[in-house]
mmCIF file of C-alpha atoms in Angstrom:
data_model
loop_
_atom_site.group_PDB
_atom_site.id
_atom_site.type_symbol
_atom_site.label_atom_id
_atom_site.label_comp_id
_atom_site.label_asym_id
_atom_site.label_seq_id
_atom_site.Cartn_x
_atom_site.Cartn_y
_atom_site.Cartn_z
ATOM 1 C CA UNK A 1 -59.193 121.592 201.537
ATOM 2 C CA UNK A 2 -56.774 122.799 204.328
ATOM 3 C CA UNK A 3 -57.672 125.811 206.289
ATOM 4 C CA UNK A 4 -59.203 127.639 203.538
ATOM 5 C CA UNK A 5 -62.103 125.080 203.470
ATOM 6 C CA UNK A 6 -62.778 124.546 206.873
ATOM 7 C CA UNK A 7 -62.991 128.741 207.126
ATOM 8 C CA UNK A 8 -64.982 128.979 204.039
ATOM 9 C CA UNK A 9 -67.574 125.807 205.339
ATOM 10 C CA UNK A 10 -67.663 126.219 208.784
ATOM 11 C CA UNK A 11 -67.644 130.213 209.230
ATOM 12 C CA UNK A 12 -69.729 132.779 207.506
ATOM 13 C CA UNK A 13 -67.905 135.055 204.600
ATOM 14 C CA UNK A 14 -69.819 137.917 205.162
ATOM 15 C CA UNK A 15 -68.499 137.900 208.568
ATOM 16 C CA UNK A 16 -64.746 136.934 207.935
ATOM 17 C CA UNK A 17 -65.346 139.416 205.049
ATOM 18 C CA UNK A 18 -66.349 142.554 207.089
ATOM 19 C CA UNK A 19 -63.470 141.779 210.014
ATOM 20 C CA UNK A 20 -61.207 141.707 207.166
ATOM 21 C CA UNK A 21 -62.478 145.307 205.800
ATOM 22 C CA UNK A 22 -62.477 146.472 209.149
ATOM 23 C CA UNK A 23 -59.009 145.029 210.155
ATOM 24 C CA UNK A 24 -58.218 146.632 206.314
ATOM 25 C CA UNK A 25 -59.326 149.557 207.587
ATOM 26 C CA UNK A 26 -57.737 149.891 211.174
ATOM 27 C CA UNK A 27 -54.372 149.136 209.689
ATOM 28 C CA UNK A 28 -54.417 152.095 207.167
ATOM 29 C CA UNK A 29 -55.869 154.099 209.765
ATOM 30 C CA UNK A 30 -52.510 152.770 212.029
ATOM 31 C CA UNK A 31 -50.352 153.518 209.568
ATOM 32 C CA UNK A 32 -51.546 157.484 208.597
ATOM 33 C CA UNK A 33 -51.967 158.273 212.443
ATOM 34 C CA UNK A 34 -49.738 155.912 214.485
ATOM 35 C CA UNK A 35 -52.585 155.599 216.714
ATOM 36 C CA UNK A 36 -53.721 152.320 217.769
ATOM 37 C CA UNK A 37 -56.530 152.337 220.197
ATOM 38 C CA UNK A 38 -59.986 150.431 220.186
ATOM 39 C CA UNK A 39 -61.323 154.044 218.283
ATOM 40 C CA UNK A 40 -59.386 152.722 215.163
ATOM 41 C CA UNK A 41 -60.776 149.572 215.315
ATOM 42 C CA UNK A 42 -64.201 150.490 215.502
ATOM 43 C CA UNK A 43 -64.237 153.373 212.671
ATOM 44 C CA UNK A 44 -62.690 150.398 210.503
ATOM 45 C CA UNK A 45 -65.148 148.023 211.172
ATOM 46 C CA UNK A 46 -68.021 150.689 210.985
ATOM 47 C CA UNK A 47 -66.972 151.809 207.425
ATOM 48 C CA UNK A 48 -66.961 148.395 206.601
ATOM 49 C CA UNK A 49 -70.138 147.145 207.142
ATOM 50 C CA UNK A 50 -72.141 147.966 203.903
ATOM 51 C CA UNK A 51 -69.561 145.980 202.268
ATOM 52 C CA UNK A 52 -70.655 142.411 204.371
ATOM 53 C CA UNK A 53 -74.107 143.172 203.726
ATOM 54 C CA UNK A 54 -73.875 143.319 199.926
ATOM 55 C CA UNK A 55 -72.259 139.696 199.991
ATOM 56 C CA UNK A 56 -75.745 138.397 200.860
ATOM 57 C CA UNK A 57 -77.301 138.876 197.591
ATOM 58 C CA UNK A 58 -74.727 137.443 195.556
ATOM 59 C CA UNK A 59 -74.645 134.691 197.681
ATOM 60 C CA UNK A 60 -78.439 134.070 197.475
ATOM 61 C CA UNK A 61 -77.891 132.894 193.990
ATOM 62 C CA UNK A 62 -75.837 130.068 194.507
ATOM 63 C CA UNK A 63 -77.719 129.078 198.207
ATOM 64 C CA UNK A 64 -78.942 125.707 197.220
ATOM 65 C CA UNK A 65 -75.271 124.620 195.888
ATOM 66 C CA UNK A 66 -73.496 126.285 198.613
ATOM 67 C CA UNK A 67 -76.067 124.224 201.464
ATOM 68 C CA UNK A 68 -75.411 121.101 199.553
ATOM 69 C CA UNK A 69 -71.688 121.381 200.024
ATOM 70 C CA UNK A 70 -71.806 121.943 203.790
ATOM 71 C CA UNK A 71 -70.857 126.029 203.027
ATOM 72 C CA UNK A 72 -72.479 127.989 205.820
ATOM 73 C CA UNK A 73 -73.365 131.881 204.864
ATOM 74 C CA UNK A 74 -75.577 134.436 204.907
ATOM 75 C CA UNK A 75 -77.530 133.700 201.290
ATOM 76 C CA UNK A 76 -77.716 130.189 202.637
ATOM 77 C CA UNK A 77 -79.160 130.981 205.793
ATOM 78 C CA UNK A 78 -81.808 133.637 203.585
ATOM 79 C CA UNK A 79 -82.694 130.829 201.473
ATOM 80 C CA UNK A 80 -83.706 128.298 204.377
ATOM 81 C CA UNK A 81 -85.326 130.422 206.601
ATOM 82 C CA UNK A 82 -87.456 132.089 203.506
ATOM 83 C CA UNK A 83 -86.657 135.618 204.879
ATOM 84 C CA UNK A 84 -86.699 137.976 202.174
ATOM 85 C CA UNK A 85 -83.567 139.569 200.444
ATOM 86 C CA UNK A 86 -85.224 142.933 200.548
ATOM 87 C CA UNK A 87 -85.766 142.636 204.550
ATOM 88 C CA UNK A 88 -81.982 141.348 205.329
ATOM 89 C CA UNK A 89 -80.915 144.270 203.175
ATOM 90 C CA UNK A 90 -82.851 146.880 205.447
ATOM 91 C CA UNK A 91 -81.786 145.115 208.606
ATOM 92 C CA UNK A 92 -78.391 145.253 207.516
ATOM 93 C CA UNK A 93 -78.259 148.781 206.239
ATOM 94 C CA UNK A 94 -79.707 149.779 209.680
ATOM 95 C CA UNK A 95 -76.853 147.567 211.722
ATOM 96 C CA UNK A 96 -74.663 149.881 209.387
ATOM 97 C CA UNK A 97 -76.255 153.114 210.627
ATOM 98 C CA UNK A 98 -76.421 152.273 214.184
ATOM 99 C CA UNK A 99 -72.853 150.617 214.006
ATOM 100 C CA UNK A 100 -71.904 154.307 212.289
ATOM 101 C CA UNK A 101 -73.762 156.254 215.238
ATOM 102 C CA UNK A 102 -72.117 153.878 217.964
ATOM 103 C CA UNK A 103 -68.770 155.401 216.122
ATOM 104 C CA UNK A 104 -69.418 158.753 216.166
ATOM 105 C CA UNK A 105 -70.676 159.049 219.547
ATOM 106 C CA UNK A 106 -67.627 156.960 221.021
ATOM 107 C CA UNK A 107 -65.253 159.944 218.731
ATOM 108 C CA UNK A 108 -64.209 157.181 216.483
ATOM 109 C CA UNK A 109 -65.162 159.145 213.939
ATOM 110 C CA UNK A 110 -66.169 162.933 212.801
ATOM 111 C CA UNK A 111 -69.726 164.199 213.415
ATOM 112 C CA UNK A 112 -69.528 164.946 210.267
ATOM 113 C CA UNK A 113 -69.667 160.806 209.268
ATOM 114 C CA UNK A 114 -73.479 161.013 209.956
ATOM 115 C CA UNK A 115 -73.881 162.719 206.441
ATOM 116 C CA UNK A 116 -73.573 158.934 205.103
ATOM 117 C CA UNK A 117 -77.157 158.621 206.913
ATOM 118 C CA UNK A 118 -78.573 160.455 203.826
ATOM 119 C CA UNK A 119 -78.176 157.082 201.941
ATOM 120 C CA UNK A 120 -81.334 155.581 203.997
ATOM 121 C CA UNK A 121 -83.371 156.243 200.918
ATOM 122 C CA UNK A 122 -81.646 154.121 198.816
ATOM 123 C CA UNK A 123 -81.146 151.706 201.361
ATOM 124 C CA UNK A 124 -85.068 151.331 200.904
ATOM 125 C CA UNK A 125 -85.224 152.019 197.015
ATOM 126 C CA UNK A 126 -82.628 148.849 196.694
ATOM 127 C CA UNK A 127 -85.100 146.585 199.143
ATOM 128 C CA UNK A 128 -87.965 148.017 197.147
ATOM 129 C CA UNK A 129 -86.822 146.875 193.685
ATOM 130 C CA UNK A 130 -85.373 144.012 194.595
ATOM 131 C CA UNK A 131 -88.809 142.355 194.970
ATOM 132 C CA UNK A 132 -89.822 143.801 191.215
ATOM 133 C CA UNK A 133 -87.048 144.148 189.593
ATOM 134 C CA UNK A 134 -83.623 142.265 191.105
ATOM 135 C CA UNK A 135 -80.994 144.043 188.609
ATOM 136 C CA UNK A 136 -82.432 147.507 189.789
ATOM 137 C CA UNK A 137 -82.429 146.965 193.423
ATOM 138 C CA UNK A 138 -78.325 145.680 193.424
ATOM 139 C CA UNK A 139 -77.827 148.728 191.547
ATOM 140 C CA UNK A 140 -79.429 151.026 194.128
ATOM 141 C CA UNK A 141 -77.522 148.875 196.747
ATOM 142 C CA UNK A 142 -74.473 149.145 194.764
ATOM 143 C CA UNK A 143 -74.989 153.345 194.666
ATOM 144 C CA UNK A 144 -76.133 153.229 198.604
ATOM 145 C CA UNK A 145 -73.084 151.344 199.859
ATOM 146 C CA UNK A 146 -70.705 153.810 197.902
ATOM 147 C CA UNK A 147 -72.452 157.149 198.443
ATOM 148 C CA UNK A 148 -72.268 155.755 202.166
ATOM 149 C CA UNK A 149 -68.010 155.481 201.828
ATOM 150 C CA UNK A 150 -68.077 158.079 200.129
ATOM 151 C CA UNK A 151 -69.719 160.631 202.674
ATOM 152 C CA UNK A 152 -67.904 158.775 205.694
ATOM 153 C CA UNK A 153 -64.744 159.315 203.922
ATOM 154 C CA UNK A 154 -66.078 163.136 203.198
ATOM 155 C CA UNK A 155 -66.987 163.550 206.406
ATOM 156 C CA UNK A 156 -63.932 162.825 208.068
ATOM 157 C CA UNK A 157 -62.064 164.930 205.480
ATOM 158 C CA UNK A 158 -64.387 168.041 206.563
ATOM 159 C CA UNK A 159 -63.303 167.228 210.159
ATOM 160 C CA UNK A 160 -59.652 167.121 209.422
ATOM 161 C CA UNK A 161 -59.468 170.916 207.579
#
């Protein structure tokens, strides 16, 4: 009821989810710097990207309930169009790449970011196994999305020395 259901029913998590990372992320980066310029924002929402596409798959479980109930997100969405898990995870691993680059190249971040683009591989690895095997491929995603924080974060570290 209240706000919290017409949010959660009429707006996807994964979005609200990855604004709230991002706005997460723009506030510490406010509060360490005292700068607050679109940069900030972006760098926020670019680190948190991987984070709204791992909802998805958690999601995917519950699809059918969450439909029945009027609950609009991404699983959802997977499970009536039929596109595959696997697919949505490269597609969104990709938006997080280009949304990266787009960061780098406006100086919202350090060159030095772009090492998180080693993580492609298991970007594919996790799509791979999620077709064979679906507790391998979420543990591939799970090691993806934090070797990707963790060279952003490693990055920008290397930048600041």
């Amino acid at each position: 009821g209240g706000l919290y259901g017409f949010v959660w029913k009429r707006f996807m998590p994964e979005l609200c989810g990855l604004l709230a990372f991002g706005v997460g992320g723009a506030a510490l980066g406010y509060s360490t710097s005292g700068d607050m310029s679109w940069k900030v924002w972006l760098a926020g929402i670019a680190i948190s990207m991987p984070f709204a596409v791992s909802w998805s798959a958690d999601q995917l479980a519950d699809a059918k309930s969450d439909i029945e109930r009027g609950v609009h997100n991404i699983g959802g969405l997977l499970y009536q169009t039929g596109l595959p898990l696997g697919l949505y995870i490269l597609a969104g691993g990709l938006m997080s790449f280009l949304v990266l680059l787009l960061a780098i190249q406006a100086g919202a971040l350090s060159v030095w970011t772009g090492l998180a683009f080693a993580t492609a591989p298991l970007w594919v690895l996790c799509a791979a196994w999620l077709y064979k095997d679906l507790q391998r491929g979420v543990r591939w995603g799970l090691i993806a999305i934090f070797l990707f924080q963790v060279l952003v974060v490693a990055g920008q570290a290397v930048e600041a020395a």
